[in-house]
PDB file of C-alpha atoms in Angstrom:
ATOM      1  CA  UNK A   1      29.780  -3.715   8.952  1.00 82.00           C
ATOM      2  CA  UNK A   2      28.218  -0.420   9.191  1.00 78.00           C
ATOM      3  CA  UNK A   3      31.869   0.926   7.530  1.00 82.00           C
ATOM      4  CA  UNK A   4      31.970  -1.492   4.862  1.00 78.00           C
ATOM      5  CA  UNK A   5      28.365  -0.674   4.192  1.00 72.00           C
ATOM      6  CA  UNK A   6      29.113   3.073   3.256  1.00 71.00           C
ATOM      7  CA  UNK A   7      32.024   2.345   1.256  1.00 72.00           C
ATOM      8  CA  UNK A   8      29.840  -0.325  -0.580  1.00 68.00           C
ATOM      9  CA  UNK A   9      27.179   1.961  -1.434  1.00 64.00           C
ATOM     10  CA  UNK A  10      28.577   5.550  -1.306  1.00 59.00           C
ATOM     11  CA  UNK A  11      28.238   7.902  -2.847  1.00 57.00           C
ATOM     12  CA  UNK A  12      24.876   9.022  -1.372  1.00 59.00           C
ATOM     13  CA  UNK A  13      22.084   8.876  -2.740  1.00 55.00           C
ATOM     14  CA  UNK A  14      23.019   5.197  -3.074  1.00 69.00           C
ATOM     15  CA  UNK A  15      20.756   4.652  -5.945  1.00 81.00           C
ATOM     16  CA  UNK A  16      19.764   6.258  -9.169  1.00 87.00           C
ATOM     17  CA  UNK A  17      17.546   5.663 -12.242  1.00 93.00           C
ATOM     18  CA  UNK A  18      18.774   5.945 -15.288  1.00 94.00           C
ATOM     19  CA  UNK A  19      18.715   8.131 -18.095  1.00 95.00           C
ATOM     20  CA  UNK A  20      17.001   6.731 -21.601  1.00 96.00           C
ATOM     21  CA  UNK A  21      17.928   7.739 -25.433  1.00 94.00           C
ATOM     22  CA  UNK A  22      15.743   8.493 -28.218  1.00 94.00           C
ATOM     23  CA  UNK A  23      16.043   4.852 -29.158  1.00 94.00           C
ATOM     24  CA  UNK A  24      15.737   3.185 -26.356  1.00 96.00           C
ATOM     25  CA  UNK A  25      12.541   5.555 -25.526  1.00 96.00           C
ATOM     26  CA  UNK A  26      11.092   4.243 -29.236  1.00 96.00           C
ATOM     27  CA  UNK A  27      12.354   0.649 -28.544  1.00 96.00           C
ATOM     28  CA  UNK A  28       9.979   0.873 -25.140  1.00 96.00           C
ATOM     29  CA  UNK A  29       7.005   2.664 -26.909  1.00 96.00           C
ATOM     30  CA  UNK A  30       7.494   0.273 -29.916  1.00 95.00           C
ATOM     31  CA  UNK A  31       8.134   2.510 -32.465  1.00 95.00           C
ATOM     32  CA  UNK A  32      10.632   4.016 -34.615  1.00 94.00           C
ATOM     33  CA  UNK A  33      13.409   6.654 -33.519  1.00 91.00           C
ATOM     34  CA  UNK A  34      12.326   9.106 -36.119  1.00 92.00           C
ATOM     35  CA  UNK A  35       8.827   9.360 -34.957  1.00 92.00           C
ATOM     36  CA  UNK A  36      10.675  10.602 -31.738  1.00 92.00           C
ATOM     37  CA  UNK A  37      12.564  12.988 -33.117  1.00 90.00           C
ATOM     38  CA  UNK A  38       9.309  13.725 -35.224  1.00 91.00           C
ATOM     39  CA  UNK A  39       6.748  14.283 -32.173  1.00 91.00           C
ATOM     40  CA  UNK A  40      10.105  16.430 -30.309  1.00 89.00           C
ATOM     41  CA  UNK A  41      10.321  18.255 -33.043  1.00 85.00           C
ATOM     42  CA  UNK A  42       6.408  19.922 -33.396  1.00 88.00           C
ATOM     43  CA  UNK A  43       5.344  23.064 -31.887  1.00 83.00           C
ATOM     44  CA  UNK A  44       2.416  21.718 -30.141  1.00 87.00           C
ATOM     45  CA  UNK A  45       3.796  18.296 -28.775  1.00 86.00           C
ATOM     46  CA  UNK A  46       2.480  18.004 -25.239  1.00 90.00           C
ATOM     47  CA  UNK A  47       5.352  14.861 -24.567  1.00 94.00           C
ATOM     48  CA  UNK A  48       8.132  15.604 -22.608  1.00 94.00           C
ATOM     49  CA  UNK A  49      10.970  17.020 -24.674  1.00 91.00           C
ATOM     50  CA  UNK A  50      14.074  15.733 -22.608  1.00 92.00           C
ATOM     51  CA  UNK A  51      17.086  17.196 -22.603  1.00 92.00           C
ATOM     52  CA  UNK A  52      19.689  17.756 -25.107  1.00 88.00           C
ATOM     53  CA  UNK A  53      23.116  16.315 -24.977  1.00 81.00           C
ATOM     54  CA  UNK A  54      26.805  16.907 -26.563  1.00 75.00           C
ATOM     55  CA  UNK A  55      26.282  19.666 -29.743  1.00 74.00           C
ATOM     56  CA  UNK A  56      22.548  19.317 -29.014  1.00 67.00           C
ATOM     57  CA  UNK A  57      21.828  16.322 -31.640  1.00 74.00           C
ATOM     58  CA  UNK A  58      21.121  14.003 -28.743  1.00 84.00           C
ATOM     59  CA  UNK A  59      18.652  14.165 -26.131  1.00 91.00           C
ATOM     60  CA  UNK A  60      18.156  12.407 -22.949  1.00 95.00           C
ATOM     61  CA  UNK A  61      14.873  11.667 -21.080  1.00 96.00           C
ATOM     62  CA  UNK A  62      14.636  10.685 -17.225  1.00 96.00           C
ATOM     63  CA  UNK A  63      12.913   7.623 -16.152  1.00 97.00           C
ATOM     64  CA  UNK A  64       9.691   9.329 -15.582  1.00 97.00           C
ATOM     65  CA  UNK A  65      10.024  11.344 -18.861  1.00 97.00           C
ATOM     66  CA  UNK A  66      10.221   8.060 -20.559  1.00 97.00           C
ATOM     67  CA  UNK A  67       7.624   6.393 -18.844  1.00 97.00           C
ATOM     68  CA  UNK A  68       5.390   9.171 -20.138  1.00 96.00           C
ATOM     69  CA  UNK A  69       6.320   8.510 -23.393  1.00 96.00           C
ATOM     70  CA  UNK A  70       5.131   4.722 -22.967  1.00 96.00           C
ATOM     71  CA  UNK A  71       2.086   5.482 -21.987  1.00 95.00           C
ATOM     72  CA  UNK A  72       0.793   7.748 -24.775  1.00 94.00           C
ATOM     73  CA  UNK A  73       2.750   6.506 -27.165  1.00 95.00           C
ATOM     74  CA  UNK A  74       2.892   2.504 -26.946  1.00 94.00           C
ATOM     75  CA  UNK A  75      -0.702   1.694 -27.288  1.00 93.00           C
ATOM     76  CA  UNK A  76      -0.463  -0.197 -23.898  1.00 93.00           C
ATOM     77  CA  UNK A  77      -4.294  -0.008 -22.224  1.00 92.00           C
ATOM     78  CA  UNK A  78      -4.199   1.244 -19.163  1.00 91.00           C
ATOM     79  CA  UNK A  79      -5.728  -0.836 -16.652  1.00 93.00           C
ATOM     80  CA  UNK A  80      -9.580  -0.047 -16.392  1.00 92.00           C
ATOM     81  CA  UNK A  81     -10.310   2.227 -13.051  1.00 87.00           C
ATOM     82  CA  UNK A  82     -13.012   0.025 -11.988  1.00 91.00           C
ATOM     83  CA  UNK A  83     -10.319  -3.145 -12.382  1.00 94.00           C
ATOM     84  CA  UNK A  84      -8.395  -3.455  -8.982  1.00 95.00           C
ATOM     85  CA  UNK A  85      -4.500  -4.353  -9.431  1.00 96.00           C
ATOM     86  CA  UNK A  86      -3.123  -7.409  -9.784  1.00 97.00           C
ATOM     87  CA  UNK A  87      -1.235  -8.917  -6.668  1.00 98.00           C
ATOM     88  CA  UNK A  88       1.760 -11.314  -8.026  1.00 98.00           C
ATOM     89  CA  UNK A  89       3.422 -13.592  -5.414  1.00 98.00           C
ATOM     90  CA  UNK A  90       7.099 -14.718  -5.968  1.00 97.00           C
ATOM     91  CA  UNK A  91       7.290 -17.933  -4.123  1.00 95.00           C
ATOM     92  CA  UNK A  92       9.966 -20.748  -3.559  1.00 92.00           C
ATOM     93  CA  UNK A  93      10.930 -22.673  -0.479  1.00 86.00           C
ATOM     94  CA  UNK A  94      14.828 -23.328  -2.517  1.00 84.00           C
ATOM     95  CA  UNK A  95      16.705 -20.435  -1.563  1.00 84.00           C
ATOM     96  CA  UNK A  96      19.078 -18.698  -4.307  1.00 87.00           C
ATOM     97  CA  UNK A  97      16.512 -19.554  -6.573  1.00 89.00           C
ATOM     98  CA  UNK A  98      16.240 -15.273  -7.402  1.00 93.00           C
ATOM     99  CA  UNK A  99      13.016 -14.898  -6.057  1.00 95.00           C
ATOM    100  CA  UNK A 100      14.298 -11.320  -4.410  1.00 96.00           C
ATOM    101  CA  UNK A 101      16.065 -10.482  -8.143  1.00 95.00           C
ATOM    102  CA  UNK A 102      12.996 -11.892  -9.951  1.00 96.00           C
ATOM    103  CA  UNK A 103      10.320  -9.686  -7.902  1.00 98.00           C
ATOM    104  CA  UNK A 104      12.765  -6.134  -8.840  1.00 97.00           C
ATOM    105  CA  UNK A 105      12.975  -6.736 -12.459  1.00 97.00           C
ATOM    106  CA  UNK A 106       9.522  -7.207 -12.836  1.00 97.00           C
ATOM    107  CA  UNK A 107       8.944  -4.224 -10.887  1.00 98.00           C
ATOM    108  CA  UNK A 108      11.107  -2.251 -12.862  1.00 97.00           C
ATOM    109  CA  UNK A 109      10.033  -4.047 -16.354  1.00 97.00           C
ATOM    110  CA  UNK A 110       5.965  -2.804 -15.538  1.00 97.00           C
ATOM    111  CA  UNK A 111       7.194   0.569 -14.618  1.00 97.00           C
ATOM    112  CA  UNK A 112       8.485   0.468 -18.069  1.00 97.00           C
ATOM    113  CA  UNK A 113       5.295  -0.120 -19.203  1.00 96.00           C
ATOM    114  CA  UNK A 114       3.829   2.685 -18.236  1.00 94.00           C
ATOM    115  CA  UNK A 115       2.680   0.388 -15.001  1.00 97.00           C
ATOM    116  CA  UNK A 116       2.319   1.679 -11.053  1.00 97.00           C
ATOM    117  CA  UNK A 117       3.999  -0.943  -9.167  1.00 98.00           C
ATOM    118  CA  UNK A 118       4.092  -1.597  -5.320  1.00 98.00           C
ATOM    119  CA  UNK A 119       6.562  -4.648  -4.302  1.00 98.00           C
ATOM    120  CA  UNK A 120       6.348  -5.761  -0.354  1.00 98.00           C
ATOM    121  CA  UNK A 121       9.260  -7.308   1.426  1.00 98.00           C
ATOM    122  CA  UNK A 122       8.054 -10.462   3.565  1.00 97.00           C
ATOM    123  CA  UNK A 123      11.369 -11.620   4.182  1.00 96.00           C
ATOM    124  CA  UNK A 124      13.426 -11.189   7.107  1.00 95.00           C
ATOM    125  CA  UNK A 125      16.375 -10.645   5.009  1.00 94.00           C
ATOM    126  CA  UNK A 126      15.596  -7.656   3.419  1.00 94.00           C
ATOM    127  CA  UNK A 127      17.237  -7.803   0.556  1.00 94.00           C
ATOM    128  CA  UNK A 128      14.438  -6.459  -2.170  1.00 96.00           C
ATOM    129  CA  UNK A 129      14.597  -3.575   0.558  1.00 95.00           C
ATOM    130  CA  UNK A 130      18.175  -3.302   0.285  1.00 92.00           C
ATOM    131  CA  UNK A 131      17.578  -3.354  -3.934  1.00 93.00           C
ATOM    132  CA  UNK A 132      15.352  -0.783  -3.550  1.00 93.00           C
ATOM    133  CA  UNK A 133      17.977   1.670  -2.241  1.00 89.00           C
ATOM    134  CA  UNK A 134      17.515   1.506   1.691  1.00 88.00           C
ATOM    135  CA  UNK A 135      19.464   0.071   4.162  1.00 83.00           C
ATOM    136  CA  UNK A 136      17.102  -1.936   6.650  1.00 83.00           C
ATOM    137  CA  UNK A 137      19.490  -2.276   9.766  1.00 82.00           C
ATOM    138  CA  UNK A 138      19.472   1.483   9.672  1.00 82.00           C
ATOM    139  CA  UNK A 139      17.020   3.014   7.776  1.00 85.00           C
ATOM    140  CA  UNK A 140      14.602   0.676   8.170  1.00 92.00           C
ATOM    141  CA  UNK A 141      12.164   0.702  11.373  1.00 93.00           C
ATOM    142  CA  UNK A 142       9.769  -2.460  12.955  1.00 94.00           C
ATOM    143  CA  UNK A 143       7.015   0.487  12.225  1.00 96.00           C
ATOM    144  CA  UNK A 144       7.664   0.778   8.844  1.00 96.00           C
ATOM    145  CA  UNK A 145       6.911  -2.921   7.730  1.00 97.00           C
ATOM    146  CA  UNK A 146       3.961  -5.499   8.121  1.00 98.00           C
ATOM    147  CA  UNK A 147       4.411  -5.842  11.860  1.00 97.00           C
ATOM    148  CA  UNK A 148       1.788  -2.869  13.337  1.00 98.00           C
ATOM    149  CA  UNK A 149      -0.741  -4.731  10.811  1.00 98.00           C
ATOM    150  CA  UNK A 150      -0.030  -7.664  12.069  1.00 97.00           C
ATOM    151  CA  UNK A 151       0.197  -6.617  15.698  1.00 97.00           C
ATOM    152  CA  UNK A 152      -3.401  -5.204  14.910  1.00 96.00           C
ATOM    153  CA  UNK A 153      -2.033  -1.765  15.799  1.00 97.00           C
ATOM    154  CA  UNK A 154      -2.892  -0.487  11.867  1.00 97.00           C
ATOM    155  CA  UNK A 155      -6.335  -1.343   9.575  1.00 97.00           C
ATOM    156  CA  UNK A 156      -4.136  -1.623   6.123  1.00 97.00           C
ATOM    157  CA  UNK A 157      -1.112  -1.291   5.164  1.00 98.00           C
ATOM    158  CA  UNK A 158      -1.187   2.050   3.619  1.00 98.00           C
ATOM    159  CA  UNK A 159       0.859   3.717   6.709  1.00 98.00           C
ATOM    160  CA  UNK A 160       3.918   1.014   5.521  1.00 98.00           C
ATOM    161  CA  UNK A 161       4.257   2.779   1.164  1.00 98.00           C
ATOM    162  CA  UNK A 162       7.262   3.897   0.557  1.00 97.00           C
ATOM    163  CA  UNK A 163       8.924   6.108  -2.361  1.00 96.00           C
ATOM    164  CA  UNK A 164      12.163   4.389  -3.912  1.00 95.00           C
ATOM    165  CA  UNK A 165      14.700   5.954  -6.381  1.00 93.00           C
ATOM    166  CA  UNK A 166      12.779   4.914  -9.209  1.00 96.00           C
ATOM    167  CA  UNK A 167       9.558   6.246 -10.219  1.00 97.00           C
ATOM    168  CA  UNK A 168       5.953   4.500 -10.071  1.00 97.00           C
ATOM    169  CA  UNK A 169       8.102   2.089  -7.943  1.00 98.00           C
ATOM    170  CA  UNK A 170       6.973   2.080  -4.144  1.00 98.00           C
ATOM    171  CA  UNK A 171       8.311  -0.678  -1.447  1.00 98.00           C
ATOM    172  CA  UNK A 172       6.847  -1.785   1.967  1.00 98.00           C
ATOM    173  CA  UNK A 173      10.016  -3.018   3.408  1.00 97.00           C
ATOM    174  CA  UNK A 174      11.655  -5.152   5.838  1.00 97.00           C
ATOM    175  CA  UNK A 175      13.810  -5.210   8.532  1.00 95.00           C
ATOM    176  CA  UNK A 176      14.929  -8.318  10.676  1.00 94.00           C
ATOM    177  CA  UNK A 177      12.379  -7.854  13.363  1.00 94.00           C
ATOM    178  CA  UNK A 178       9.598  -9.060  10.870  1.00 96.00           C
ATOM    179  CA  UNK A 179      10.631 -12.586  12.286  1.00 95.00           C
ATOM    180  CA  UNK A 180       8.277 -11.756  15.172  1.00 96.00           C
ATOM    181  CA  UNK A 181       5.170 -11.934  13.279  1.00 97.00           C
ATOM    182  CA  UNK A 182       6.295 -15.796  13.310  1.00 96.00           C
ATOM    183  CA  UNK A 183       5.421 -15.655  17.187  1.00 96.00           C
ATOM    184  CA  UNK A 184       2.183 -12.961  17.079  1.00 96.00           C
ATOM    185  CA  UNK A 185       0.471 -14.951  14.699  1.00 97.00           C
ATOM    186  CA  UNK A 186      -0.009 -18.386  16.653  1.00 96.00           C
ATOM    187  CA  UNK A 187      -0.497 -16.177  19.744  1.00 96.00           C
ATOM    188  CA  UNK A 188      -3.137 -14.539  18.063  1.00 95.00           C
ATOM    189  CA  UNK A 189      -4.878 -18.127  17.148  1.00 95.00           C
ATOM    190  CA  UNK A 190      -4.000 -19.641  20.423  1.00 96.00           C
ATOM    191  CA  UNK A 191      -6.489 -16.901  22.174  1.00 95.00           C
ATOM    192  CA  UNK A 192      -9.350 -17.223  18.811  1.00 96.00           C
ATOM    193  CA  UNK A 193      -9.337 -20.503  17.195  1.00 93.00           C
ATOM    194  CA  UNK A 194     -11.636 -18.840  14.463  1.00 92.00           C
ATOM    195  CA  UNK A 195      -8.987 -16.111  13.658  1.00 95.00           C
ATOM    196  CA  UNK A 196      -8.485 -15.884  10.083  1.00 95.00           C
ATOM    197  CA  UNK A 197      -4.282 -15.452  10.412  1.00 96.00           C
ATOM    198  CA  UNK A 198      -3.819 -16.119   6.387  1.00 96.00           C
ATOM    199  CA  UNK A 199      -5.984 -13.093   5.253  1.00 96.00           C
ATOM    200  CA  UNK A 200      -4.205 -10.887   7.281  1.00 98.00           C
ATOM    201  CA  UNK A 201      -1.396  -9.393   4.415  1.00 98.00           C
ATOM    202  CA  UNK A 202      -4.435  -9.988   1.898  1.00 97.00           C
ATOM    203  CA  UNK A 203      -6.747  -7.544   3.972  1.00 97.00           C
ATOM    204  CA  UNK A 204      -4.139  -5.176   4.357  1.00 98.00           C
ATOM    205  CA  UNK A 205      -3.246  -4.874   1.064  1.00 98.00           C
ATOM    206  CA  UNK A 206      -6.827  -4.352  -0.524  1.00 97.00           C
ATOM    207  CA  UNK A 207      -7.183  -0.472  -0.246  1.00 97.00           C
ATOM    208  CA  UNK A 208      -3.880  -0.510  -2.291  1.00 98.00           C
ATOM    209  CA  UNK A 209      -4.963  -2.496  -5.198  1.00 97.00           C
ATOM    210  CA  UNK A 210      -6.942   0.771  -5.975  1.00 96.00           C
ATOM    211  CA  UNK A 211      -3.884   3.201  -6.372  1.00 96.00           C
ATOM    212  CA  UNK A 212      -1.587   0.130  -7.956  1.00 98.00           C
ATOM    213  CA  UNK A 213      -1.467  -1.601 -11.214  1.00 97.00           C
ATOM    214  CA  UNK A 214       0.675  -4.379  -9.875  1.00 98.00           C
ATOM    215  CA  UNK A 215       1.699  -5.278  -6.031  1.00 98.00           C
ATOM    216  CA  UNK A 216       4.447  -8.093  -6.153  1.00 98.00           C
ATOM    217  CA  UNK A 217       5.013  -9.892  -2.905  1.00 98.00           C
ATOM    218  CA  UNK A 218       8.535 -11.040  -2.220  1.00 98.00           C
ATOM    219  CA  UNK A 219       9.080 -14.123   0.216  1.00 96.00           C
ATOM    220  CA  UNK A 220      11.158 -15.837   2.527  1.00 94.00           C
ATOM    221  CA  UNK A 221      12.035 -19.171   1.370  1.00 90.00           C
ATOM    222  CA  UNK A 222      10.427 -21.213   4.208  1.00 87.00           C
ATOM    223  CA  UNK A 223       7.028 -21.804   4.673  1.00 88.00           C
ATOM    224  CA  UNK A 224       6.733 -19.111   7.322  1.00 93.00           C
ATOM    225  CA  UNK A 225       3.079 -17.787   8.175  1.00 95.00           C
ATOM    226  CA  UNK A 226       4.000 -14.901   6.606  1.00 96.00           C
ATOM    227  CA  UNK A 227       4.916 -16.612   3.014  1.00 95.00           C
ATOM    228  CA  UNK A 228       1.462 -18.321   3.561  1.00 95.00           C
ATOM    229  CA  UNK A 229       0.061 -14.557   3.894  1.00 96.00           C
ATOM    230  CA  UNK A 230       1.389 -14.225   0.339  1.00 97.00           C
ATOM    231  CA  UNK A 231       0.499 -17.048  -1.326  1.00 95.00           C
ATOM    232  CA  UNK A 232      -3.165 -16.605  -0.172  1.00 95.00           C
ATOM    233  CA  UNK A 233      -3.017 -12.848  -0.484  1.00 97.00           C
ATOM    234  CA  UNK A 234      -2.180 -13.480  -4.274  1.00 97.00           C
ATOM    235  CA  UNK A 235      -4.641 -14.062  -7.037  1.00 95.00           C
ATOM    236  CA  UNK A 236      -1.427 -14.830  -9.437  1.00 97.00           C
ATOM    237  CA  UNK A 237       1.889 -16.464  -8.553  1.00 96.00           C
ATOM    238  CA  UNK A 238       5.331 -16.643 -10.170  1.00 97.00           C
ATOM    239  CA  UNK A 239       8.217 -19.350  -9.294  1.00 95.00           C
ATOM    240  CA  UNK A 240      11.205 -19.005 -10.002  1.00 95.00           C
ATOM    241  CA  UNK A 241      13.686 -21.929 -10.766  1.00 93.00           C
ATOM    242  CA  UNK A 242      16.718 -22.517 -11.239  1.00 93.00           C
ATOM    243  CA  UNK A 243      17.314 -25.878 -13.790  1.00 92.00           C
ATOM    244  CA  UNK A 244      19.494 -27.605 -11.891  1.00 91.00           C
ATOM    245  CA  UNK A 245      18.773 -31.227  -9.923  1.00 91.00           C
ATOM    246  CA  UNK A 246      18.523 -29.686  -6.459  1.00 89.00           C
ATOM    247  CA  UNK A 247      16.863 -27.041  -7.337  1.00 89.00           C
ATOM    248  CA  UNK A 248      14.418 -29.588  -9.355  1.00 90.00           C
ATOM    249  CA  UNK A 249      13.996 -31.294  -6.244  1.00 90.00           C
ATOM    250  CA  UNK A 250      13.272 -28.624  -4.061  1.00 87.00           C
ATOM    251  CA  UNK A 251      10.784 -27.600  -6.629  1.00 88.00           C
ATOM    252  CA  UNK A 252       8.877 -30.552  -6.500  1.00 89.00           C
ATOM    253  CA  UNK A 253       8.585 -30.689  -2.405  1.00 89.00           C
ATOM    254  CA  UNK A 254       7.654 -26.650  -3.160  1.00 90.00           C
ATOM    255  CA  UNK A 255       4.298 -27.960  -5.469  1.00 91.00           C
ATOM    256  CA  UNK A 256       3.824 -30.639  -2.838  1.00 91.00           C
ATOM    257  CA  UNK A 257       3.463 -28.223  -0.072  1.00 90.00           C
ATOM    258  CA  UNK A 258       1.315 -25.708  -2.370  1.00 90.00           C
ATOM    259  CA  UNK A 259      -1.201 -28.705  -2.918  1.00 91.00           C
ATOM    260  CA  UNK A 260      -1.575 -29.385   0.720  1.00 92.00           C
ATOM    261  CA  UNK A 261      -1.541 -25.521   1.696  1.00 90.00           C
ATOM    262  CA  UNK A 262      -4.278 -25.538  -1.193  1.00 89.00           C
ATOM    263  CA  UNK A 263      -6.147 -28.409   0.241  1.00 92.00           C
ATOM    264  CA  UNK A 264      -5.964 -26.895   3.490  1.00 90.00           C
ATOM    265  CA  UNK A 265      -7.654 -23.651   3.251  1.00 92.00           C
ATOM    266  CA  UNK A 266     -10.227 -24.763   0.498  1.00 91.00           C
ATOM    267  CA  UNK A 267     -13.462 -24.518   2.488  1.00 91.00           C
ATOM    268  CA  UNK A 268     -12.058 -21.810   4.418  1.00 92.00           C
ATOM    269  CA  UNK A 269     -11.850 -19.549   1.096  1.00 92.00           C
ATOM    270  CA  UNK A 270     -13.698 -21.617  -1.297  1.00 92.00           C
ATOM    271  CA  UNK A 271     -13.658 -18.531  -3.722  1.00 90.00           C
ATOM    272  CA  UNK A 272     -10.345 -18.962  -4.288  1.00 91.00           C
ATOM    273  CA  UNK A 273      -8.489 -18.492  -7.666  1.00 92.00           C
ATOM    274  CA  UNK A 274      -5.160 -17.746  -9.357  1.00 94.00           C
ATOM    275  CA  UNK A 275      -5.443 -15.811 -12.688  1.00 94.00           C
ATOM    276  CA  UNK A 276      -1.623 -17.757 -13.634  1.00 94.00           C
ATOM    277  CA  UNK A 277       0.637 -19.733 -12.293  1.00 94.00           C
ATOM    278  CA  UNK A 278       4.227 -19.761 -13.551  1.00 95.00           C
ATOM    279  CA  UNK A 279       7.659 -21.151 -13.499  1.00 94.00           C
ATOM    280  CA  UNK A 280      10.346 -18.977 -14.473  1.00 95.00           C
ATOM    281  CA  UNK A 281      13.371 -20.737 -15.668  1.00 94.00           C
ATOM    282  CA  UNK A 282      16.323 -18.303 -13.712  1.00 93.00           C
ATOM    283  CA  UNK A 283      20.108 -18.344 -14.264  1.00 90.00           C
ATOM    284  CA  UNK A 284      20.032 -19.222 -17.430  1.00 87.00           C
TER     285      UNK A 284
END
């Protein structure tokens, strides 16, 4: 595996952002090419000037240049300092339903918008880890993800932030021993009835809504007490769907599930509120 792995992803580095043209920097600041080439052009522009290409007509900006460029040029507010950051939950019980493919493009999309984006891994699986360039059987330690929180061996998760290949883009991955937190948690309740076991990714994640515009939490889909983690740890939650009958079906056993989870925890966090709920139609 390890073999097929390395010719899969080689060369190293595995990943790497891309590179953005004039227009496609004006198409993400909303405005027109020449207004580009206008602000490149003056003596005293203080925006990143990129680099030129071919017989120098064409330039090229990285993905941080052009984020840059999005955020003084796009009229985009940027979220208000005493505002903490929005924590988005990508939820499903169907699996194949792109939950893991969902979470990274809206990642990526925020970052385009001049956004600071965290995304955490609850899923055994690993794959947003994997999507975010590493390779969890091997780069990947039990250390590095949710577990020493949950273990009660760290306050918050601010020891877990990683750097990925793309810029404002930061991961808290996973790795396959995550599945333990599946047996610590009950433990933990089975020795303090009045342990509060669903604020436990919630309380971890609150000094981080300070430094982040966005964290988007990618789970498993099972109803795991991790995945309950997120959905409580969320105050706004995305599901995606594919529009198919199973999928429908599975949808409808997902809401059913919600309502009770919902109904469950009401006078335990009476306070609670979602800023939006969606469906996103995926595969389509």
């Amino acid at each position: 595996m390890q073999d097929i792995r390395e010719q899969m992803l080689a060369p190293r580095p595995r990943k790497k952002a891309p590179s953005f043209s004039i227009g496609q920097v004006a198409a993400l600041c909303g405005i027109d090419r020449t207004r580009v080439n206008y602000l490149v052009g003056k003596e005293d522009c203080q925006l990143p000037q990129g680099s030129t290409q071919g017989n120098g007509r064409s330039r090229m900006f990285t993905l941080a240049e052009a984020q840059e460029w999005v955020r003084a040029e796009s009229g985009i507010h940027p979220r208000p300092k005493n505002k903490p950051g929005e924590i988005v939950v990508v939820a499903n019980f169907k699996g194949g339903s792109t939950k893991t493919t969902t979470t990274m493009s809206l990642a990526q999309g925020l970052t385009l918008r001049g956004r600071k984006v965290l995304v955490v891994d609850l899923d055994p699986q690993a794959s947003l880890t994997e999507l975010c360039g590493m390779y969890a059987e091997q780069d990947v330690d039990e250390d590095d993800t949710v577990l020493p929180l949950v273990y009660g061996d760290e306050p918050d998760l601010r020891y877990a932030v990683m750097d990925t290949y793309w810029h404002n883009l930061s991961v808290i991955p996973a790795a396959t021993p995550i599945s333990a937190a599946e047996f610590a948690i009950p433990t933990k309740v089975s020795v303090n009835k009045n342990f509060p076991f669903w604020r436990i990714i919630g309380d971890g994640l609150q000094p981080l809504r300070e430094e982040f515009d966005y964290i988007i939490i990618d789970t498993s889909p099972a109803m795991s007490y991790l995945t309950i983690n997120g959905l409580l740890a969320a105050n706004a939650m995305v599901m995606p769907m594919v529009p198919e009958s199973l999928d429908f079906i599975s949808g409808t056993q997902f809401w059913g599930l919600f309502a009770d989870l919902c109904r469950t925890f009401a006078h335990l966090e009476p306070e609670k509120t979602f800023d939006f709920v969606s469906i996103l139609l995926s595969k389509v």
